[in-house]
PDB file of N, CA and C in Angstrom:
ATOM      1  N   MET A   1       0.838  -1.162   0.000  1.00 57.00           N
ATOM      2  CA  MET A   1       0.000   0.000   0.000  1.00 57.00           C
ATOM      3  C   MET A   1       0.896   1.242   0.000  1.00 57.00           C
ATOM      4  N   THR A   2       0.668   2.135  -0.884  1.00 59.00           N
ATOM      5  CA  THR A   2       1.444   3.359  -0.997  1.00 59.00           C
ATOM      6  C   THR A   2       0.647   4.514  -0.421  1.00 59.00           C
ATOM      7  N   ARG A   3       1.324   5.298   0.431  1.00 60.00           N
ATOM      8  CA  ARG A   3       0.655   6.456   1.026  1.00 60.00           C
ATOM      9  C   ARG A   3       1.206   7.722   0.391  1.00 60.00           C
ATOM     10  N   ARG A   4       0.359   8.662   0.155  1.00 67.00           N
ATOM     11  CA  ARG A   4       0.775   9.928  -0.431  1.00 67.00           C
ATOM     12  C   ARG A   4       0.940  10.957   0.684  1.00 67.00           C
ATOM     13  N   VAL A   5       2.024  11.702   0.626  1.00 57.00           N
ATOM     14  CA  VAL A   5       2.266  12.771   1.597  1.00 57.00           C
ATOM     15  C   VAL A   5       1.693  14.057   1.017  1.00 57.00           C
ATOM     16  N   PRO A   6       0.877  14.758   1.773  1.00 64.00           N
ATOM     17  CA  PRO A   6       0.288  16.000   1.264  1.00 64.00           C
ATOM     18  C   PRO A   6       1.368  17.007   0.853  1.00 64.00           C
ATOM     19  N   THR A   7       1.125  17.706  -0.230  1.00 62.00           N
ATOM     20  CA  THR A   7       2.071  18.680  -0.767  1.00 62.00           C
ATOM     21  C   THR A   7       2.369  19.779   0.248  1.00 62.00           C
ATOM     22  N   ARG A   8       1.361  20.205   0.979  1.00 66.00           N
ATOM     23  CA  ARG A   8       1.554  21.263   1.978  1.00 66.00           C
ATOM     24  C   ARG A   8       2.563  20.820   3.047  1.00 66.00           C
ATOM     25  N   LEU A   9       2.492  19.566   3.478  1.00 55.00           N
ATOM     26  CA  LEU A   9       3.422  19.045   4.472  1.00 55.00           C
ATOM     27  C   LEU A   9       4.845  19.024   3.916  1.00 55.00           C
ATOM     28  N   LEU A  10       5.003  18.600   2.671  1.00 53.00           N
ATOM     29  CA  LEU A  10       6.332  18.590   2.048  1.00 53.00           C
ATOM     30  C   LEU A  10       6.909  20.000   1.948  1.00 53.00           C
ATOM     31  N   ALA A  11       6.100  20.978   1.606  1.00 57.00           N
ATOM     32  CA  ALA A  11       6.553  22.365   1.503  1.00 57.00           C
ATOM     33  C   ALA A  11       6.976  22.898   2.876  1.00 57.00           C
ATOM     34  N   THR A  12       6.223  22.557   3.913  1.00 58.00           N
ATOM     35  CA  THR A  12       6.570  22.994   5.273  1.00 58.00           C
ATOM     36  C   THR A  12       7.893  22.388   5.722  1.00 58.00           C
ATOM     37  N   LEU A  13       8.080  21.101   5.463  1.00 50.00           N
ATOM     38  CA  LEU A  13       9.341  20.440   5.820  1.00 50.00           C
ATOM     39  C   LEU A  13      10.522  21.053   5.081  1.00 50.00           C
ATOM     40  N   ALA A  14      10.361  21.352   3.806  1.00 57.00           N
ATOM     41  CA  ALA A  14      11.432  21.960   3.013  1.00 57.00           C
ATOM     42  C   ALA A  14      11.784  23.343   3.551  1.00 57.00           C
ATOM     43  N   ALA A  15      10.783  24.134   3.902  1.00 54.00           N
ATOM     44  CA  ALA A  15      11.026  25.483   4.436  1.00 54.00           C
ATOM     45  C   ALA A  15      11.728  25.413   5.790  1.00 54.00           C
ATOM     46  N   THR A  16      11.326  24.459   6.631  1.00 50.00           N
ATOM     47  CA  THR A  16      11.954  24.296   7.939  1.00 50.00           C
ATOM     48  C   THR A  16      13.414  23.897   7.783  1.00 50.00           C
ATOM     49  N   THR A  17      13.698  22.990   6.867  1.00 48.00           N
ATOM     50  CA  THR A  17      15.070  22.557   6.625  1.00 48.00           C
ATOM     51  C   THR A  17      15.924  23.723   6.153  1.00 48.00           C
ATOM     52  N   LEU A  18      15.388  24.539   5.255  1.00 43.00           N
ATOM     53  CA  LEU A  18      16.124  25.711   4.783  1.00 43.00           C
ATOM     54  C   LEU A  18      16.377  26.691   5.917  1.00 43.00           C
ATOM     55  N   SER A  19      15.408  26.908   6.785  1.00 44.00           N
ATOM     56  CA  SER A  19      15.567  27.838   7.899  1.00 44.00           C
ATOM     57  C   SER A  19      16.661  27.381   8.847  1.00 44.00           C
ATOM     58  N   VAL A  20      16.690  26.106   9.179  1.00 40.00           N
ATOM     59  CA  VAL A  20      17.725  25.567  10.058  1.00 40.00           C
ATOM     60  C   VAL A  20      19.089  25.695   9.403  1.00 40.00           C
ATOM     61  N   ALA A  21      19.199  25.396   8.123  1.00 42.00           N
ATOM     62  CA  ALA A  21      20.475  25.518   7.419  1.00 42.00           C
ATOM     63  C   ALA A  21      20.956  26.964   7.405  1.00 42.00           C
ATOM     64  N   THR A  22      20.053  27.907   7.243  1.00 40.00           N
ATOM     65  CA  THR A  22      20.415  29.324   7.258  1.00 40.00           C
ATOM     66  C   THR A  22      20.915  29.734   8.630  1.00 40.00           C
ATOM     67  N   LEU A  23      20.248  29.297   9.704  1.00 39.00           N
ATOM     68  CA  LEU A  23      20.689  29.640  11.054  1.00 39.00           C
ATOM     69  C   LEU A  23      22.073  29.088  11.348  1.00 39.00           C
ATOM     70  N   VAL A  24      22.337  27.857  10.921  1.00 39.00           N
ATOM     71  CA  VAL A  24      23.651  27.265  11.137  1.00 39.00           C
ATOM     72  C   VAL A  24      24.710  28.057  10.390  1.00 39.00           C
ATOM     73  N   ALA A  25      24.413  28.483   9.166  1.00 41.00           N
ATOM     74  CA  ALA A  25      25.379  29.234   8.374  1.00 41.00           C
ATOM     75  C   ALA A  25      25.653  30.603   8.982  1.00 41.00           C
ATOM     76  N   LEU A  26      24.655  31.207   9.655  1.00 42.00           N
ATOM     77  CA  LEU A  26      24.820  32.528  10.227  1.00 42.00           C
ATOM     78  C   LEU A  26      25.394  32.520  11.641  1.00 42.00           C
ATOM     79  N   ALA A  27      25.520  31.354  12.251  1.00 40.00           N
ATOM     80  CA  ALA A  27      26.041  31.276  13.613  1.00 40.00           C
ATOM     81  C   ALA A  27      27.491  31.758  13.645  1.00 40.00           C
ATOM     82  N   PRO A  28      27.872  32.517  14.692  1.00 42.00           N
ATOM     83  CA  PRO A  28      29.236  33.013  14.749  1.00 42.00           C
ATOM     84  C   PRO A  28      30.231  31.877  14.937  1.00 42.00           C
ATOM     85  N   ALA A  29      31.349  31.986  14.265  1.00 44.00           N
ATOM     86  CA  ALA A  29      32.389  30.963  14.384  1.00 44.00           C
ATOM     87  C   ALA A  29      33.128  31.151  15.700  1.00 44.00           C
ATOM     88  N   ALA A  30      33.515  30.062  16.316  1.00 52.00           N
ATOM     89  CA  ALA A  30      34.283  30.143  17.555  1.00 52.00           C
ATOM     90  C   ALA A  30      35.683  30.636  17.237  1.00 52.00           C
ATOM     91  N   SER A  31      36.215  31.477  18.103  1.00 65.00           N
ATOM     92  CA  SER A  31      37.558  31.976  17.868  1.00 65.00           C
ATOM     93  C   SER A  31      38.570  30.880  18.207  1.00 65.00           C
ATOM     94  N   ALA A  32      39.617  30.826  17.445  1.00 82.00           N
ATOM     95  CA  ALA A  32      40.637  29.797  17.633  1.00 82.00           C
ATOM     96  C   ALA A  32      41.657  30.265  18.666  1.00 82.00           C
ATOM     97  N   ALA A  33      42.323  29.317  19.266  1.00 83.00           N
ATOM     98  CA  ALA A  33      43.368  29.640  20.239  1.00 83.00           C
ATOM     99  C   ALA A  33      44.526  30.330  19.536  1.00 83.00           C
ATOM    100  N   PRO A  34      45.124  31.312  20.174  1.00 90.00           N
ATOM    101  CA  PRO A  34      46.324  31.919  19.587  1.00 90.00           C
ATOM    102  C   PRO A  34      47.416  30.860  19.460  1.00 90.00           C
ATOM    103  N   ASP A  35      48.222  30.966  18.413  1.00 92.00           N
ATOM    104  CA  ASP A  35      49.302  29.991  18.200  1.00 92.00           C
ATOM    105  C   ASP A  35      50.303  29.976  19.349  1.00 92.00           C
ATOM    106  N   CYS A  36      50.442  31.101  20.029  1.00 95.00           N
ATOM    107  CA  CYS A  36      51.446  31.217  21.088  1.00 95.00           C
ATOM    108  C   CYS A  36      50.901  30.836  22.471  1.00 95.00           C
ATOM    109  N   ALA A  37      49.647  30.403  22.559  1.00 96.00           N
ATOM    110  CA  ALA A  37      49.066  29.977  23.838  1.00 96.00           C
ATOM    111  C   ALA A  37      49.106  28.450  23.919  1.00 96.00           C
ATOM    112  N   LYS A  38      49.309  27.957  25.129  1.00 96.00           N
ATOM    113  CA  LYS A  38      49.350  26.504  25.345  1.00 96.00           C
ATOM    114  C   LYS A  38      48.260  26.138  26.343  1.00 96.00           C
ATOM    115  N   VAL A  39      47.475  25.106  26.017  1.00 96.00           N
ATOM    116  CA  VAL A  39      46.384  24.649  26.887  1.00 96.00           C
ATOM    117  C   VAL A  39      46.630  23.188  27.245  1.00 96.00           C
ATOM    118  N   GLU A  40      46.543  22.902  28.536  1.00 96.00           N
ATOM    119  CA  GLU A  40      46.682  21.519  29.011  1.00 96.00           C
ATOM    120  C   GLU A  40      45.493  21.192  29.902  1.00 96.00           C
ATOM    121  N   HIS A  41      44.919  20.010  29.687  1.00 95.00           N
ATOM    122  CA  HIS A  41      43.813  19.533  30.526  1.00 95.00           C
ATOM    123  C   HIS A  41      44.281  18.275  31.230  1.00 95.00           C
ATOM    124  N   SER A  42      44.028  18.202  32.538  1.00 95.00           N
ATOM    125  CA  SER A  42      44.365  16.989  33.278  1.00 95.00           C
ATOM    126  C   SER A  42      43.223  16.637  34.218  1.00 95.00           C
ATOM    127  N   ALA A  43      43.065  15.348  34.455  1.00 92.00           N
ATOM    128  CA  ALA A  43      42.053  14.842  35.378  1.00 92.00           C
ATOM    129  C   ALA A  43      42.727  13.796  36.255  1.00 92.00           C
ATOM    130  N   LYS A  44      43.056  14.218  37.472  1.00 89.00           N
ATOM    131  CA  LYS A  44      43.750  13.332  38.410  1.00 89.00           C
ATOM    132  C   LYS A  44      42.983  13.308  39.718  1.00 89.00           C
ATOM    133  N   GLY A  45      42.819  12.114  40.261  1.00 89.00           N
ATOM    134  CA  GLY A  45      42.080  11.995  41.516  1.00 89.00           C
ATOM    135  C   GLY A  45      40.664  12.497  41.337  1.00 89.00           C
ATOM    136  N   ILE A  46      40.245  13.415  42.205  1.00 91.00           N
ATOM    137  CA  ILE A  46      38.887  13.948  42.099  1.00 91.00           C
ATOM    138  C   ILE A  46      38.858  15.312  41.422  1.00 91.00           C
ATOM    139  N   TRP A  47      39.984  15.782  40.889  1.00 93.00           N
ATOM    140  CA  TRP A  47      40.063  17.124  40.309  1.00 93.00           C
ATOM    141  C   TRP A  47      40.328  17.114  38.819  1.00 93.00           C
ATOM    142  N   GLN A  48      39.774  18.114  38.147  1.00 94.00           N
ATOM    143  CA  GLN A  48      40.111  18.399  36.749  1.00 94.00           C
ATOM    144  C   GLN A  48      40.757  19.774  36.732  1.00 94.00           C
ATOM    145  N   ARG A  49      41.714  19.956  35.852  1.00 96.00           N
ATOM    146  CA  ARG A  49      42.395  21.244  35.769  1.00 96.00           C
ATOM    147  C   ARG A  49      42.690  21.565  34.312  1.00 96.00           C
ATOM    148  N   VAL A  50      42.433  22.810  33.932  1.00 96.00           N
ATOM    149  CA  VAL A  50      42.832  23.331  32.631  1.00 96.00           C
ATOM    150  C   VAL A  50      43.853  24.430  32.909  1.00 96.00           C
ATOM    151  N   THR A  51      45.048  24.269  32.347  1.00 97.00           N
ATOM    152  CA  THR A  51      46.120  25.243  32.530  1.00 97.00           C
ATOM    153  C   THR A  51      46.370  25.951  31.207  1.00 97.00           C
ATOM    154  N   VAL A  52      46.400  27.278  31.248  1.00 98.00           N
ATOM    155  CA  VAL A  52      46.655  28.090  30.057  1.00 98.00           C
ATOM    156  C   VAL A  52      47.962  28.843  30.281  1.00 98.00           C
ATOM    157  N   THR A  53      48.899  28.671  29.347  1.00 98.00           N
ATOM    158  CA  THR A  53      50.173  29.374  29.391  1.00 98.00           C
ATOM    159  C   THR A  53      50.210  30.378  28.245  1.00 98.00           C
ATOM    160  N   ASN A  54      50.501  31.637  28.570  1.00 97.00           N
ATOM    161  CA  ASN A  54      50.553  32.684  27.565  1.00 97.00           C
ATOM    162  C   ASN A  54      52.004  32.942  27.172  1.00 97.00           C
ATOM    163  N   ASN A  55      52.385  32.474  25.994  1.00 97.00           N
ATOM    164  CA  ASN A  55      53.711  32.736  25.439  1.00 97.00           C
ATOM    165  C   ASN A  55      53.653  33.845  24.394  1.00 97.00           C
ATOM    166  N   CYS A  56      52.554  34.603  24.374  1.00 96.00           N
ATOM    167  CA  CYS A  56      52.336  35.667  23.394  1.00 96.00           C
ATOM    168  C   CYS A  56      52.946  36.981  23.878  1.00 96.00           C
ATOM    169  N   ARG A  57      52.986  37.950  22.992  1.00 96.00           N
ATOM    170  CA  ARG A  57      53.468  39.290  23.353  1.00 96.00           C
ATOM    171  C   ARG A  57      52.397  40.118  24.051  1.00 96.00           C
ATOM    172  N   ASP A  58      51.130  39.784  23.809  1.00 96.00           N
ATOM    173  CA  ASP A  58      50.005  40.535  24.367  1.00 96.00           C
ATOM    174  C   ASP A  58      49.203  39.665  25.325  1.00 96.00           C
ATOM    175  N   ASN A  59      48.312  40.327  26.073  1.00 97.00           N
ATOM    176  CA  ASN A  59      47.387  39.592  26.939  1.00 97.00           C
ATOM    177  C   ASN A  59      46.497  38.684  26.102  1.00 97.00           C
ATOM    178  N   ILE A  60      46.089  37.570  26.684  1.00 97.00           N
ATOM    179  CA  ILE A  60      45.069  36.714  26.078  1.00 97.00           C
ATOM    180  C   ILE A  60      43.956  36.557  27.101  1.00 97.00           C
ATOM    181  N   SER A  61      42.751  36.258  26.631  1.00 97.00           N
ATOM    182  CA  SER A  61      41.632  36.020  27.543  1.00 97.00           C
ATOM    183  C   SER A  61      40.907  34.752  27.110  1.00 97.00           C
ATOM    184  N   TYR A  62      40.340  34.075  28.093  1.00 97.00           N
ATOM    185  CA  TYR A  62      39.674  32.805  27.795  1.00 97.00           C
ATOM    186  C   TYR A  62      38.576  32.511  28.803  1.00 97.00           C
ATOM    187  N   VAL A  63      37.696  31.597  28.414  1.00 97.00           N
ATOM    188  CA  VAL A  63      36.670  31.016  29.281  1.00 97.00           C
ATOM    189  C   VAL A  63      36.774  29.510  29.108  1.00 97.00           C
ATOM    190  N   VAL A  64      36.794  28.775  30.216  1.00 96.00           N
ATOM    191  CA  VAL A  64      36.766  27.306  30.156  1.00 96.00           C
ATOM    192  C   VAL A  64      35.299  26.907  30.042  1.00 96.00           C
ATOM    193  N   ARG A  65      34.965  26.183  28.976  1.00 96.00           N
ATOM    194  CA  ARG A  65      33.585  25.739  28.758  1.00 96.00           C
ATOM    195  C   ARG A  65      33.411  24.347  29.352  1.00 96.00           C
ATOM    196  N   ARG A  66      32.307  24.177  30.097  1.00 94.00           N
ATOM    197  CA  ARG A  66      32.046  22.884  30.743  1.00 94.00           C
ATOM    198  C   ARG A  66      30.635  22.425  30.455  1.00 94.00           C
ATOM    199  N   ALA A  67      30.490  21.132  30.195  1.00 93.00           N
ATOM    200  CA  ALA A  67      29.168  20.528  30.035  1.00 93.00           C
ATOM    201  C   ALA A  67      28.666  20.149  31.424  1.00 93.00           C
ATOM    202  N   HIS A  68      27.401  20.326  31.674  1.00 89.00           N
ATOM    203  CA  HIS A  68      26.760  19.970  32.942  1.00 89.00           C
ATOM    204  C   HIS A  68      27.303  20.777  34.114  1.00 89.00           C
ATOM    205  N   GLY A  69      27.733  21.986  33.838  1.00 90.00           N
ATOM    206  CA  GLY A  69      28.227  22.860  34.898  1.00 90.00           C
ATOM    207  C   GLY A  69      28.473  24.240  34.339  1.00 90.00           C
ATOM    208  N   PRO A  70      28.637  25.244  35.204  1.00 93.00           N
ATOM    209  CA  PRO A  70      28.854  26.597  34.698  1.00 93.00           C
ATOM    210  C   PRO A  70      30.240  26.748  34.083  1.00 93.00           C
ATOM    211  N   ASP A  71      30.336  27.624  33.090  1.00 95.00           N
ATOM    212  CA  ASP A  71      31.634  27.947  32.503  1.00 95.00           C
ATOM    213  C   ASP A  71      32.406  28.811  33.494  1.00 95.00           C
ATOM    214  N   SER A  72      33.716  28.886  33.300  1.00 95.00           N
ATOM    215  CA  SER A  72      34.528  29.742  34.165  1.00 95.00           C
ATOM    216  C   SER A  72      34.261  31.201  33.834  1.00 95.00           C
ATOM    217  N   LYS A  73      34.742  32.094  34.662  1.00 96.00           N
ATOM    218  CA  LYS A  73      34.646  33.511  34.343  1.00 96.00           C
ATOM    219  C   LYS A  73      35.699  33.831  33.289  1.00 96.00           C
ATOM    220  N   CYS A  74      35.557  34.969  32.633  1.00 97.00           N
ATOM    221  CA  CYS A  74      36.542  35.407  31.651  1.00 97.00           C
ATOM    222  C   CYS A  74      37.827  35.760  32.392  1.00 97.00           C
ATOM    223  N   THR A  75      38.924  35.142  31.998  1.00 97.00           N
ATOM    224  CA  THR A  75      40.198  35.342  32.665  1.00 97.00           C
ATOM    225  C   THR A  75      41.209  35.924  31.680  1.00 97.00           C
ATOM    226  N   ILE A  76      41.942  36.944  32.126  1.00 97.00           N
ATOM    227  CA  ILE A  76      42.979  37.570  31.308  1.00 97.00           C
ATOM    228  C   ILE A  76      44.334  37.118  31.829  1.00 97.00           C
ATOM    229  N   VAL A  77      45.161  36.634  30.905  1.00 97.00           N
ATOM    230  CA  VAL A  77      46.497  36.161  31.271  1.00 97.00           C
ATOM    231  C   VAL A  77      47.527  37.073  30.601  1.00 97.00           C
ATOM    232  N   PRO A  78      48.387  37.724  31.395  1.00 98.00           N
ATOM    233  CA  PRO A  78      49.410  38.596  30.811  1.00 98.00           C
ATOM    234  C   PRO A  78      50.490  37.777  30.089  1.00 98.00           C
ATOM    235  N   PRO A  79      51.296  38.426  29.269  1.00 97.00           N
ATOM    236  CA  PRO A  79      52.383  37.727  28.567  1.00 97.00           C
ATOM    237  C   PRO A  79      53.325  37.028  29.556  1.00 97.00           C
ATOM    238  N   ARG A  80      53.786  35.852  29.149  1.00 97.00           N
ATOM    239  CA  ARG A  80      54.737  35.050  29.921  1.00 97.00           C
ATOM    240  C   ARG A  80      54.204  34.652  31.303  1.00 97.00           C
ATOM    241  N   HIS A  81      52.889  34.472  31.414  1.00 98.00           N
ATOM    242  CA  HIS A  81      52.271  34.020  32.652  1.00 98.00           C
ATOM    243  C   HIS A  81      51.402  32.787  32.375  1.00 98.00           C
ATOM    244  N   GLN A  82      51.011  32.159  33.474  1.00 97.00           N
ATOM    245  CA  GLN A  82      50.210  30.946  33.400  1.00 97.00           C
ATOM    246  C   GLN A  82      49.052  31.076  34.387  1.00 97.00           C
ATOM    247  N   HIS A  83      47.915  30.503  34.025  1.00 97.00           N
ATOM    248  CA  HIS A  83      46.757  30.508  34.912  1.00 97.00           C
ATOM    249  C   HIS A  83      46.061  29.165  34.793  1.00 97.00           C
ATOM    250  N   TYR A  84      45.417  28.724  35.879  1.00 96.00           N
ATOM    251  CA  TYR A  84      44.667  27.470  35.795  1.00 96.00           C
ATOM    252  C   TYR A  84      43.287  27.640  36.390  1.00 96.00           C
ATOM    253  N   PHE A  85      42.375  26.788  35.928  1.00 96.00           N
ATOM    254  CA  PHE A  85      41.010  26.699  36.431  1.00 96.00           C
ATOM    255  C   PHE A  85      40.810  25.255  36.854  1.00 96.00           C
ATOM    256  N   GLU A  86      40.352  25.043  38.088  1.00 95.00           N
ATOM    257  CA  GLU A  86      40.251  23.694  38.643  1.00 95.00           C
ATOM    258  C   GLU A  86      38.858  23.477  39.237  1.00 95.00           C
ATOM    259  N   TRP A  87      38.334  22.250  39.094  1.00 93.00           N
ATOM    260  CA  TRP A  87      37.022  21.895  39.652  1.00 93.00           C
ATOM    261  C   TRP A  87      36.982  20.411  39.940  1.00 93.00           C
ATOM    262  N   ALA A  88      35.974  20.011  40.741  1.00 91.00           N
ATOM    263  CA  ALA A  88      35.808  18.595  41.094  1.00 91.00           C
ATOM    264  C   ALA A  88      35.526  17.790  39.836  1.00 91.00           C
ATOM    265  N   ARG A  89      36.140  16.630  39.737  1.00 84.00           N
ATOM    266  CA  ARG A  89      36.084  15.808  38.527  1.00 84.00           C
ATOM    267  C   ARG A  89      34.677  15.299  38.203  1.00 84.00           C
ATOM    268  N   TYR A  90      33.897  14.971  39.208  1.00 83.00           N
ATOM    269  CA  TYR A  90      32.552  14.462  38.954  1.00 83.00           C
ATOM    270  C   TYR A  90      31.630  15.626  38.607  1.00 83.00           C
ATOM    271  N   GLY A  91      30.593  15.339  37.861  1.00 77.00           N
ATOM    272  CA  GLY A  91      29.649  16.394  37.482  1.00 77.00           C
ATOM    273  C   GLY A  91      30.042  17.056  36.176  1.00 77.00           C
ATOM    274  N   ALA A  92      30.551  18.277  36.248  1.00 87.00           N
ATOM    275  CA  ALA A  92      30.884  19.062  35.057  1.00 87.00           C
ATOM    276  C   ALA A  92      32.047  18.431  34.293  1.00 87.00           C
ATOM    277  N   ARG A  93      31.927  18.433  32.977  1.00 90.00           N
ATOM    278  CA  ARG A  93      32.933  17.820  32.098  1.00 90.00           C
ATOM    279  C   ARG A  93      33.524  18.915  31.211  1.00 90.00           C
ATOM    280  N   TRP A  94      34.831  18.886  30.974  1.00 92.00           N
ATOM    281  CA  TRP A  94      35.493  19.884  30.145  1.00 92.00           C
ATOM    282  C   TRP A  94      35.019  19.758  28.706  1.00 92.00           C
ATOM    283  N   GLN A  95      34.588  20.899  28.122  1.00 93.00           N
ATOM    284  CA  GLN A  95      34.090  20.915  26.751  1.00 93.00           C
ATOM    285  C   GLN A  95      35.049  21.596  25.797  1.00 93.00           C
ATOM    286  N   GLY A  96      35.838  22.508  26.291  1.00 94.00           N
ATOM    287  CA  GLY A  96      36.758  23.239  25.422  1.00 94.00           C
ATOM    288  C   GLY A  96      36.959  24.659  25.923  1.00 94.00           C
ATOM    289  N   MET A  97      37.448  25.510  25.031  1.00 96.00           N
ATOM    290  CA  MET A  97      37.787  26.877  25.386  1.00 96.00           C
ATOM    291  C   MET A  97      37.045  27.862  24.502  1.00 96.00           C
ATOM    292  N   ARG A  98      36.793  29.047  25.055  1.00 96.00           N
ATOM    293  CA  ARG A  98      36.323  30.176  24.275  1.00 96.00           C
ATOM    294  C   ARG A  98      37.345  31.271  24.481  1.00 96.00           C
ATOM    295  N   TRP A  99      37.864  31.812  23.405  1.00 96.00           N
ATOM    296  CA  TRP A  99      38.949  32.793  23.455  1.00 96.00           C
ATOM    297  C   TRP A  99      38.440  34.205  23.222  1.00 96.00           C
ATOM    298  N   ASP A 100      39.264  35.176  23.578  1.00 95.00           N
ATOM    299  CA  ASP A 100      38.988  36.600  23.342  1.00 95.00           C
ATOM    300  C   ASP A 100      37.666  37.045  23.949  1.00 95.00           C
ATOM    301  N   CYS A 101      37.480  36.752  25.223  1.00 94.00           N
ATOM    302  CA  CYS A 101      36.238  37.123  25.897  1.00 94.00           C
ATOM    303  C   CYS A 101      36.307  38.536  26.479  1.00 94.00           C
ATOM    304  N   ALA A 102      37.499  39.091  26.646  1.00 86.00           N
ATOM    305  CA  ALA A 102      37.623  40.435  27.253  1.00 86.00           C
ATOM    306  C   ALA A 102      37.766  41.504  26.190  1.00 86.00           C
TER     307      ALA A 102
END
């Protein structure tokens, strides 16, 4: 038995697909890490730590992104300095970094 899909439903689905594709194309791209910055993530014992080392000539700023938990505050690291963000290992999971927040 063959069922026919109403034309109106097909048109609505096509328009919805186009709208979603347009939104994805217009979404802002995430900024990439500066080449001179170093990021290390470690999970030892009950702690997770993300360490950012600034080997650049200028200040860098970042936010540690976490799933199932709040992101870190925007942190500015001066040249030739290091900063870390640490939290309990259970619960929030490290998702990545967001750069140039300041």
